[in-house]
Amino acid sequence: MSEMRVVSGIQPTGDLHLGNLLGAILRWVRMQDEAECLFFLADLHALTADVDPSKLHSSIREMAAALIASGIDPAKSTFFRQSAVPAHSELSWILQGTARIGWLNRMTQFKEKSGKNREGASVGLFTYPVLQAADILLYQATHVPVGEDQKQHIELTRDIAIKFNTDFDVDLFVPPDPYIGGGTAARVMSLRDGRSKMSKTDPSDMSRINLTDSDEAIAQKIRKAKTDPEPLPDNAEALDGRPEAKNLVGIYAAVTGESVEQVLTRFSGQGFGDFKPALGDALIALIAPIRGRLDELRRDPAELDRLLGAGAASAADLGSPVLEKARAAVGLAA
Ligand code: TYM
């Protein structure tokens, strides 16, 4: 095993949005040059919510194209669909014997997603983090680059790894570290409400910026983004209590690669009438080239399928010795 192995995934539902891009994908892209990386489309996780089969099928290719357009390079990283490597499901089942109901009961994502309809939620939504643990432990990942919202799932993965190793007296699973921040925005918030995160499930499309948005749409969404009437302050602490302002400044910093302080030095004293056009331009400069590459990649679905197939074969090779050891540890194999 190399010193640093990076594993992360994204659900292929809806369009890739700015939260995904700034919270995770741009860091994935950078890590490709620093470590051995595996990135996958979490299509099995997508089954835990209501599924429209034809939509899921087309979203898988669309998300694959969006990630490659954003800079994921299948020549550098192992890039594949989770469902194409059955070891994820098999290890997930083995780990369900290790994970505790009490641990899963504490998962805030399950509480948020099931809402008031807990009894009507799918069992898969409840055990979702165990499959996520299998995704990570199968490859003995050391680092898992994710947005803030996934931190609890990575901590659960650590607990599962440690309990399995202890219960079965093996030194098999590597407790991974979540890798959050590092020059990117850990938590990108909705453009309509600075207290809720930007997400693909928000009913208002004005709340998020999608990679497929036109330049005009991006500029308009930023123009209409919720703000407050105060000018921008000269220090980051003064943004506390101003969630919308904090979010827009954080986005600007992540997009341009500057620190929040640097951004504030430039814009302090100015109102949003000056800041928003600059932010719109920075976003268009980031997204327009990605959108152009996405348009091209979409034209060759057979090539996307070929790339994903090759990635799945490599991932299966990497994961199979670990799965075999897990099977042996629990007594399913000699
Ligand atoms: P998903 O598909 O919801 O999101 C993919 C990545 O984008 C990050 N993200 C955000 N970051 C900052 N601000 C936001 N508003 C924002 N919205 C999304 C997420 O934190 C994530 O890193 N369960 C995972 C997928 C998964 C996975 C895994 C991740 C399955 N198996 C194994 C890591 C390792 C999910 O639903 O992400």
Tab-separated table of C-alpha atoms and ligand atoms in Angstrom:
chain	number	residue	atom	x	y	z
A	1	MET	CA	0.000	0.000	0.000
A	2	SER	CA	1.323	3.449	-0.844
A	3	GLU	CA	1.586	5.964	1.992
A	4	MET	CA	-1.439	7.984	1.054
A	5	ARG	CA	-4.485	6.563	-0.630
A	6	VAL	CA	-7.400	8.824	-1.426
A	7	VAL	CA	-10.962	7.556	-1.896
A	8	SER	CA	-14.126	9.570	-2.396
A	9	GLY	CA	-17.488	9.382	-4.134
A	10	ILE	CA	-20.458	11.412	-5.257
A	11	GLN	CA	-24.061	10.424	-5.813
A	12	PRO	CA	-25.036	10.622	-9.471
A	13	THR	CA	-28.286	12.423	-8.812
A	14	GLY	CA	-29.059	15.838	-10.245
A	15	ASP	CA	-26.508	18.202	-11.701
A	16	LEU	CA	-23.082	18.791	-10.244
A	17	HIS	CA	-23.349	22.101	-8.359
A	18	LEU	CA	-20.996	24.663	-6.909
A	19	GLY	CA	-21.158	23.064	-3.442
A	20	ASN	CA	-19.872	19.756	-4.799
A	21	LEU	CA	-17.259	21.501	-6.907
A	22	LEU	CA	-15.832	23.746	-4.194
A	23	GLY	CA	-16.454	21.348	-1.290
A	24	ALA	CA	-14.978	18.246	-2.873
A	25	ILE	CA	-14.256	17.928	-6.584
A	26	LEU	CA	-11.634	20.656	-7.001
A	27	ARG	CA	-9.686	19.082	-4.155
A	28	TRP	CA	-10.013	15.646	-5.759
A	29	VAL	CA	-8.535	17.156	-8.904
A	30	ARG	CA	-5.558	18.550	-6.992
A	31	MET	CA	-4.968	15.352	-5.041
A	32	GLN	CA	-4.541	13.372	-8.239
A	33	ASP	CA	-0.999	14.689	-8.483
A	34	GLU	CA	-0.179	14.011	-4.842
A	35	ALA	CA	-1.454	10.517	-4.110
A	36	GLU	CA	-2.992	7.354	-5.445
A	37	CYS	CA	-6.666	8.235	-5.941
A	38	LEU	CA	-9.922	6.355	-6.452
A	39	PHE	CA	-13.068	8.314	-7.281
A	40	PHE	CA	-16.455	6.793	-7.955
A	41	LEU	CA	-20.093	7.479	-8.735
A	42	ALA	CA	-22.090	6.271	-5.722
A	43	ASP	CA	-24.936	4.834	-7.778
A	44	LEU	CA	-25.847	2.251	-5.103
A	45	HIS	CA	-26.294	5.062	-2.591
A	46	ALA	CA	-28.683	6.714	-5.040
A	47	LEU	CA	-31.051	3.750	-4.558
A	48	THR	CA	-31.794	4.785	-0.976
A	49	ALA	CA	-34.102	7.605	-2.124
A	50	ASP	CA	-36.995	7.354	-4.603
A	51	VAL	CA	-35.595	6.143	-7.900
A	52	ASP	CA	-36.622	6.987	-11.428
A	53	PRO	CA	-34.689	4.266	-13.311
A	54	SER	CA	-34.310	6.029	-16.657
A	55	LYS	CA	-33.282	9.253	-14.918
A	56	LEU	CA	-30.699	7.443	-12.787
A	57	HIS	CA	-29.308	5.730	-15.856
A	58	SER	CA	-28.761	8.998	-17.702
A	59	SER	CA	-27.518	10.836	-14.581
A	60	ILE	CA	-24.701	8.306	-14.173
A	61	ARG	CA	-23.140	9.187	-17.530
A	62	GLU	CA	-23.881	12.863	-17.045
A	63	MET	CA	-22.081	12.898	-13.688
A	64	ALA	CA	-19.159	10.943	-15.146
A	65	ALA	CA	-18.841	13.560	-17.889
A	66	ALA	CA	-19.148	16.421	-15.386
A	67	LEU	CA	-16.335	15.037	-13.231
A	68	ILE	CA	-13.994	14.521	-16.167
A	69	ALA	CA	-14.869	18.014	-17.432
A	70	SER	CA	-13.969	19.359	-13.968
A	71	GLY	CA	-10.525	17.793	-14.173
A	72	ILE	CA	-10.785	14.210	-12.928
A	73	ASP	CA	-8.401	12.386	-15.227
A	74	PRO	CA	-9.060	8.650	-15.653
A	75	ALA	CA	-5.423	8.256	-16.706
A	76	LYS	CA	-4.310	9.469	-13.269
A	77	SER	CA	-7.112	8.225	-11.014
A	78	THR	CA	-9.146	5.049	-10.809
A	79	PHE	CA	-12.568	6.345	-11.861
A	80	PHE	CA	-15.584	4.036	-11.808
A	81	ARG	CA	-19.163	3.267	-10.826
A	82	GLN	CA	-19.668	1.787	-7.380
A	83	SER	CA	-22.213	-0.766	-8.619
A	84	ALA	CA	-19.725	-2.104	-11.179
A	85	VAL	CA	-17.566	-3.414	-8.323
A	86	PRO	CA	-19.742	-5.881	-6.371
A	87	ALA	CA	-17.180	-6.012	-3.543
A	88	HIS	CA	-18.660	-2.742	-2.215
A	89	SER	CA	-22.022	-4.439	-1.589
A	90	GLU	CA	-20.483	-7.591	-0.208
A	91	LEU	CA	-18.206	-5.802	2.234
A	92	SER	CA	-21.098	-3.539	3.223
A	93	TRP	CA	-23.091	-6.588	4.306
A	94	ILE	CA	-20.173	-7.965	6.308
A	95	LEU	CA	-19.775	-4.589	8.042
A	96	GLN	CA	-23.463	-4.491	8.931
A	97	GLY	CA	-22.565	-7.145	11.476
A	98	THR	CA	-20.096	-4.719	13.046
A	99	ALA	CA	-21.949	-1.387	12.902
A	100	ARG	CA	-24.312	-0.765	15.841
A	101	ILE	CA	-27.872	0.525	15.560
A	102	GLY	CA	-27.049	3.114	18.230
A	103	TRP	CA	-24.247	4.500	16.042
A	104	LEU	CA	-26.507	4.830	13.025
A	105	ASN	CA	-29.244	6.397	15.144
A	106	ARG	CA	-26.912	9.330	15.739
A	107	MET	CA	-26.390	10.108	12.036
A	108	THR	CA	-27.730	13.583	11.348
A	109	GLN	CA	-28.012	13.008	7.590
A	110	PHE	CA	-30.493	10.191	8.165
A	111	LYS	CA	-32.501	12.408	10.494
A	112	GLU	CA	-32.514	15.228	7.940
A	113	LYS	CA	-33.338	13.043	4.958
A	114	SER	CA	-36.013	10.946	6.644
A	115	GLY	CA	-37.562	13.999	8.345
A	116	LYS	CA	-40.921	13.319	9.906
A	117	ASN	CA	-41.376	10.165	7.846
A	118	ARG	CA	-38.827	8.027	9.690
A	119	GLU	CA	-40.981	4.885	9.594
A	120	GLY	CA	-41.540	5.298	5.865
A	121	ALA	CA	-37.855	5.812	4.988
A	122	SER	CA	-36.055	2.969	3.214
A	123	VAL	CA	-33.871	0.655	5.279
A	124	GLY	CA	-31.097	1.560	2.837
A	125	LEU	CA	-31.281	5.194	3.895
A	126	PHE	CA	-30.616	4.081	7.468
A	127	THR	CA	-27.713	1.765	6.645
A	128	TYR	CA	-26.355	4.140	3.979
A	129	PRO	CA	-23.270	5.055	6.075
A	130	VAL	CA	-22.277	1.376	6.347
A	131	LEU	CA	-22.077	1.132	2.560
A	132	GLN	CA	-20.060	4.345	2.638
A	133	ALA	CA	-17.712	2.721	5.172
A	134	ALA	CA	-17.328	-0.272	2.840
A	135	ASP	CA	-16.477	2.087	-0.058
A	136	ILE	CA	-13.635	3.518	1.972
A	137	LEU	CA	-12.347	0.472	3.883
A	138	LEU	CA	-12.317	-1.773	0.810
A	139	TYR	CA	-9.416	0.265	-0.555
A	140	GLN	CA	-7.681	0.940	2.765
A	141	ALA	CA	-8.037	4.676	2.129
A	142	THR	CA	-6.025	6.973	4.352
A	143	HIS	CA	-7.678	10.240	3.249
A	144	VAL	CA	-11.279	10.934	2.296
A	145	PRO	CA	-11.771	14.407	0.790
A	146	VAL	CA	-15.366	15.489	1.456
A	147	GLY	CA	-17.431	18.518	2.390
A	148	GLU	CA	-18.275	19.209	6.033
A	149	ASP	CA	-21.646	17.437	5.742
A	150	GLN	CA	-19.935	14.041	5.321
A	151	LYS	CA	-17.638	14.317	8.336
A	152	GLN	CA	-19.860	12.264	10.630
A	153	HIS	CA	-19.956	9.409	8.109
A	154	ILE	CA	-16.171	9.286	7.961
A	155	GLU	CA	-15.965	9.237	11.756
A	156	LEU	CA	-18.420	6.334	11.774
A	157	THR	CA	-16.167	4.593	9.239
A	158	ARG	CA	-13.284	4.921	11.702
A	159	ASP	CA	-15.416	3.380	14.468
A	160	ILE	CA	-16.434	0.474	12.236
A	161	ALA	CA	-12.815	-0.130	11.173
A	162	ILE	CA	-11.548	-0.146	14.748
A	163	LYS	CA	-14.336	-2.394	16.075
A	164	PHE	CA	-13.902	-4.888	13.231
A	165	ASN	CA	-10.142	-5.068	13.721
A	166	THR	CA	-10.622	-5.525	17.477
A	167	ASP	CA	-13.513	-8.008	17.342
A	168	PHE	CA	-11.788	-10.268	14.830
A	169	ASP	CA	-8.245	-9.647	16.034
A	170	VAL	CA	-6.931	-8.520	12.674
A	171	ASP	CA	-4.981	-5.553	11.426
A	172	LEU	CA	-7.002	-5.190	8.247
A	173	PHE	CA	-8.936	-1.956	8.056
A	174	VAL	CA	-7.238	1.440	8.069
A	175	PRO	CA	-9.212	4.037	10.069
A	176	PRO	CA	-9.423	6.913	7.565
A	177	ASP	CA	-9.253	10.646	8.141
A	178	PRO	CA	-11.819	13.015	6.703
A	179	TYR	CA	-10.045	15.635	4.650
A	180	ILE	CA	-12.040	18.854	4.770
A	181	GLY	CA	-11.141	22.402	3.780
A	182	GLY	CA	-7.546	22.750	2.614
A	183	GLY	CA	-8.107	25.829	0.484
A	184	THR	CA	-11.602	24.876	-0.604
A	185	ALA	CA	-14.976	25.799	0.861
A	186	ALA	CA	-15.986	23.128	3.357
A	187	ARG	CA	-19.580	24.262	3.372
A	188	VAL	CA	-21.140	26.192	0.524
A	189	MET	CA	-24.527	27.560	1.522
A	190	SER	CA	-27.711	28.204	-0.448
A	191	LEU	CA	-27.823	31.518	-2.331
A	192	ARG	CA	-31.318	32.069	-0.928
A	193	ASP	CA	-30.605	31.222	2.706
A	194	GLY	CA	-27.136	31.411	4.239
A	195	ARG	CA	-28.138	28.974	6.962
A	196	SER	CA	-28.920	25.941	4.797
A	197	LYS	CA	-26.400	24.183	2.581
A	198	MET	CA	-26.404	24.384	-1.189
A	199	SER	CA	-27.900	21.098	-2.325
A	200	LYS	CA	-29.307	19.318	-5.351
A	201	THR	CA	-32.549	18.663	-3.527
A	202	ASP	CA	-33.415	22.317	-2.775
A	203	PRO	CA	-36.641	22.984	-4.745
A	204	SER	CA	-35.421	26.452	-5.794
A	205	ASP	CA	-32.930	26.366	-8.663
A	206	MET	CA	-31.998	29.952	-7.716
A	207	SER	CA	-30.455	28.538	-4.528
A	208	ARG	CA	-27.584	26.837	-6.364
A	209	ILE	CA	-25.236	27.248	-9.293
A	210	ASN	CA	-25.068	24.222	-11.555
A	211	LEU	CA	-22.200	23.421	-13.878
A	212	THR	CA	-24.702	23.437	-16.711
A	213	ASP	CA	-25.881	27.018	-16.024
A	214	SER	CA	-25.255	29.554	-18.801
A	215	ASP	CA	-23.108	32.617	-18.108
A	216	GLU	CA	-26.285	34.719	-17.976
A	217	ALA	CA	-27.907	32.347	-15.493
A	218	ILE	CA	-24.815	32.439	-13.239
A	219	ALA	CA	-24.712	36.246	-13.308
A	220	GLN	CA	-28.432	36.432	-12.582
A	221	LYS	CA	-28.308	33.972	-9.685
A	222	ILE	CA	-25.497	35.965	-8.073
A	223	ARG	CA	-27.285	39.271	-8.702
A	224	LYS	CA	-30.377	37.902	-6.986
A	225	ALA	CA	-28.514	36.116	-4.178
A	226	LYS	CA	-29.738	37.107	-0.731
A	227	THR	CA	-27.468	39.592	1.070
A	228	ASP	CA	-27.668	42.222	3.784
A	229	PRO	CA	-27.451	46.012	3.364
A	230	GLU	CA	-24.063	46.448	5.137
A	231	PRO	CA	-20.817	47.009	3.233
A	232	LEU	CA	-18.128	44.315	3.403
A	233	PRO	CA	-16.020	44.461	6.570
A	234	ASP	CA	-12.224	44.437	6.755
A	235	ASN	CA	-11.864	41.254	8.810
A	236	ALA	CA	-13.247	37.715	8.714
A	237	GLU	CA	-14.655	37.734	12.277
A	238	ALA	CA	-16.974	40.572	11.353
A	239	LEU	CA	-18.698	38.188	8.912
A	240	ASP	CA	-19.971	36.063	11.799
A	241	GLY	CA	-23.682	36.646	12.165
A	242	ARG	CA	-23.888	37.622	8.487
A	243	PRO	CA	-24.353	34.165	6.916
A	244	GLU	CA	-25.147	35.313	3.383
A	245	ALA	CA	-22.218	37.726	3.232
A	246	LYS	CA	-19.920	35.087	4.709
A	247	ASN	CA	-21.036	32.549	2.127
A	248	LEU	CA	-20.477	34.823	-0.872
A	249	VAL	CA	-17.049	35.901	0.351
A	250	GLY	CA	-16.152	32.255	1.036
A	251	ILE	CA	-17.205	31.288	-2.478
A	252	TYR	CA	-15.146	34.107	-3.973
A	253	ALA	CA	-12.088	33.043	-1.979
A	254	ALA	CA	-12.430	29.377	-2.936
A	255	VAL	CA	-12.914	30.191	-6.607
A	256	THR	CA	-9.951	32.547	-6.885
A	257	GLY	CA	-7.697	30.608	-4.506
A	258	GLU	CA	-7.303	33.629	-2.219
A	259	SER	CA	-7.817	33.728	1.543
A	260	VAL	CA	-10.944	35.347	2.987
A	261	GLU	CA	-8.685	38.071	4.437
A	262	GLN	CA	-7.213	38.853	1.027
A	263	VAL	CA	-10.682	39.126	-0.481
A	264	LEU	CA	-11.819	41.447	2.326
A	265	THR	CA	-8.741	43.638	1.980
A	266	ARG	CA	-9.733	44.272	-1.612
A	267	PHE	CA	-13.469	44.760	-1.081
A	268	SER	CA	-13.777	46.190	2.443
A	269	GLY	CA	-16.109	49.170	2.593
A	270	GLN	CA	-17.736	48.245	-0.711
A	271	GLY	CA	-21.341	47.138	-0.984
A	272	PHE	CA	-22.730	44.079	-2.739
A	273	GLY	CA	-23.456	46.216	-5.810
A	274	ASP	CA	-19.692	46.165	-6.426
A	275	PHE	CA	-18.881	42.740	-5.026
A	276	LYS	CA	-21.552	40.697	-6.811
A	277	PRO	CA	-20.452	41.494	-10.399
A	278	ALA	CA	-16.853	40.569	-9.455
A	279	LEU	CA	-18.085	37.294	-7.942
A	280	GLY	CA	-20.256	36.563	-10.995
A	281	ASP	CA	-17.267	37.107	-13.306
A	282	ALA	CA	-15.021	34.856	-11.186
A	283	LEU	CA	-17.629	32.093	-11.245
A	284	ILE	CA	-18.136	32.367	-14.989
A	285	ALA	CA	-14.354	32.155	-15.495
A	286	LEU	CA	-14.335	28.925	-13.467
A	287	ILE	CA	-17.459	27.298	-14.876
A	288	ALA	CA	-17.592	28.289	-18.580
A	289	PRO	CA	-14.588	26.135	-19.610
A	290	ILE	CA	-15.917	23.171	-17.605
A	291	ARG	CA	-19.305	23.533	-19.310
A	292	GLY	CA	-17.593	23.581	-22.719
A	293	ARG	CA	-15.714	20.341	-21.999
A	294	LEU	CA	-18.898	18.783	-20.650
A	295	ASP	CA	-20.696	19.507	-23.926
A	296	GLU	CA	-17.987	17.653	-25.815
A	297	LEU	CA	-17.796	14.671	-23.495
A	298	ARG	CA	-21.549	14.176	-23.709
A	299	ARG	CA	-21.207	13.548	-27.428
A	300	ASP	CA	-19.273	10.325	-26.875
A	301	PRO	CA	-21.174	8.145	-24.388
A	302	ALA	CA	-19.404	5.000	-25.617
A	303	GLU	CA	-16.048	6.478	-24.601
A	304	LEU	CA	-17.429	7.376	-21.157
A	305	ASP	CA	-18.651	3.799	-20.723
A	306	ARG	CA	-15.266	2.478	-21.803
A	307	LEU	CA	-13.411	4.679	-19.313
A	308	LEU	CA	-15.753	3.688	-16.475
A	309	GLY	CA	-15.423	0.009	-17.378
A	310	ALA	CA	-11.631	0.150	-17.327
A	311	GLY	CA	-11.752	1.976	-13.972
A	312	ALA	CA	-14.054	-0.656	-12.489
A	313	ALA	CA	-11.681	-3.449	-13.505
A	314	SER	CA	-8.755	-1.731	-11.746
A	315	ALA	CA	-10.851	-0.987	-8.661
A	316	ALA	CA	-11.992	-4.609	-8.461
A	317	ASP	CA	-8.348	-5.752	-8.553
A	318	LEU	CA	-7.386	-3.320	-5.802
A	319	GLY	CA	-10.296	-4.262	-3.551
A	320	SER	CA	-10.408	-8.019	-3.894
A	321	PRO	CA	-7.546	-8.937	-1.499
A	322	VAL	CA	-9.139	-6.827	1.253
A	323	LEU	CA	-12.556	-8.389	0.704
A	324	GLU	CA	-10.966	-11.856	0.837
A	325	LYS	CA	-9.280	-11.015	4.139
A	326	ALA	CA	-12.554	-9.647	5.549
A	327	ARG	CA	-14.345	-12.849	4.505
A	328	ALA	CA	-11.642	-14.915	6.150
A	329	ALA	CA	-11.688	-12.793	9.312
A	330	VAL	CA	-15.396	-13.447	9.908
A	331	GLY	CA	-15.141	-17.148	9.035
A	332	LEU	CA	-16.633	-17.140	5.530
A	333	ALA	CA	-13.369	-18.306	3.987
A	334	ALA	CA	-10.285	-20.108	5.168
B	1	TYM	P1	-22.867	13.935	-2.225
B	1	TYM	O1	-23.149	13.258	-3.527
B	1	TYM	O2	-24.033	14.513	-1.489
B	1	TYM	O3	-21.825	15.111	-2.409
B	1	TYM	C1	-20.548	14.897	-3.022
B	1	TYM	C2	-19.481	15.726	-2.312
B	1	TYM	O4	-19.841	17.121	-2.324
B	1	TYM	C3	-19.808	17.641	-1.011
B	1	TYM	N1	-20.848	18.678	-0.879
B	1	TYM	C4	-20.615	19.905	-0.383
B	1	TYM	N2	-19.507	20.486	0.092
B	1	TYM	C5	-19.604	21.772	0.524
B	1	TYM	N3	-20.766	22.489	0.475
B	1	TYM	C6	-21.914	21.941	0.018
B	1	TYM	N4	-23.034	22.656	-0.053
B	1	TYM	C7	-21.876	20.586	-0.453
B	1	TYM	N5	-22.807	19.730	-0.974
B	1	TYM	C8	-22.155	18.571	-1.230
B	1	TYM	C9	-20.098	16.438	-0.101
B	1	TYM	O5	-19.609	16.646	1.210
B	1	TYM	C10	-19.353	15.337	-0.822
B	1	TYM	O6	-17.984	15.336	-0.465
B	1	TYM	N6	-22.396	10.033	0.870
B	1	TYM	C11	-21.688	10.844	-0.123
B	1	TYM	C12	-21.158	10.042	-1.294
B	1	TYM	C13	-20.287	8.899	-0.900
B	1	TYM	C14	-18.946	8.975	-0.395
B	1	TYM	C15	-18.552	7.625	-0.204
B	1	TYM	C16	-18.093	10.029	-0.109
B	1	TYM	C17	-20.606	7.586	-0.978
B	1	TYM	N7	-19.564	6.801	-0.568
B	1	TYM	C18	-17.263	7.318	0.290
B	1	TYM	C19	-16.814	9.716	0.410
B	1	TYM	C20	-16.428	8.376	0.573
B	1	TYM	C21	-22.661	11.870	-0.684
B	1	TYM	O7	-23.859	11.672	-0.710
B	1	TYM	O8	-22.080	12.951	-1.267
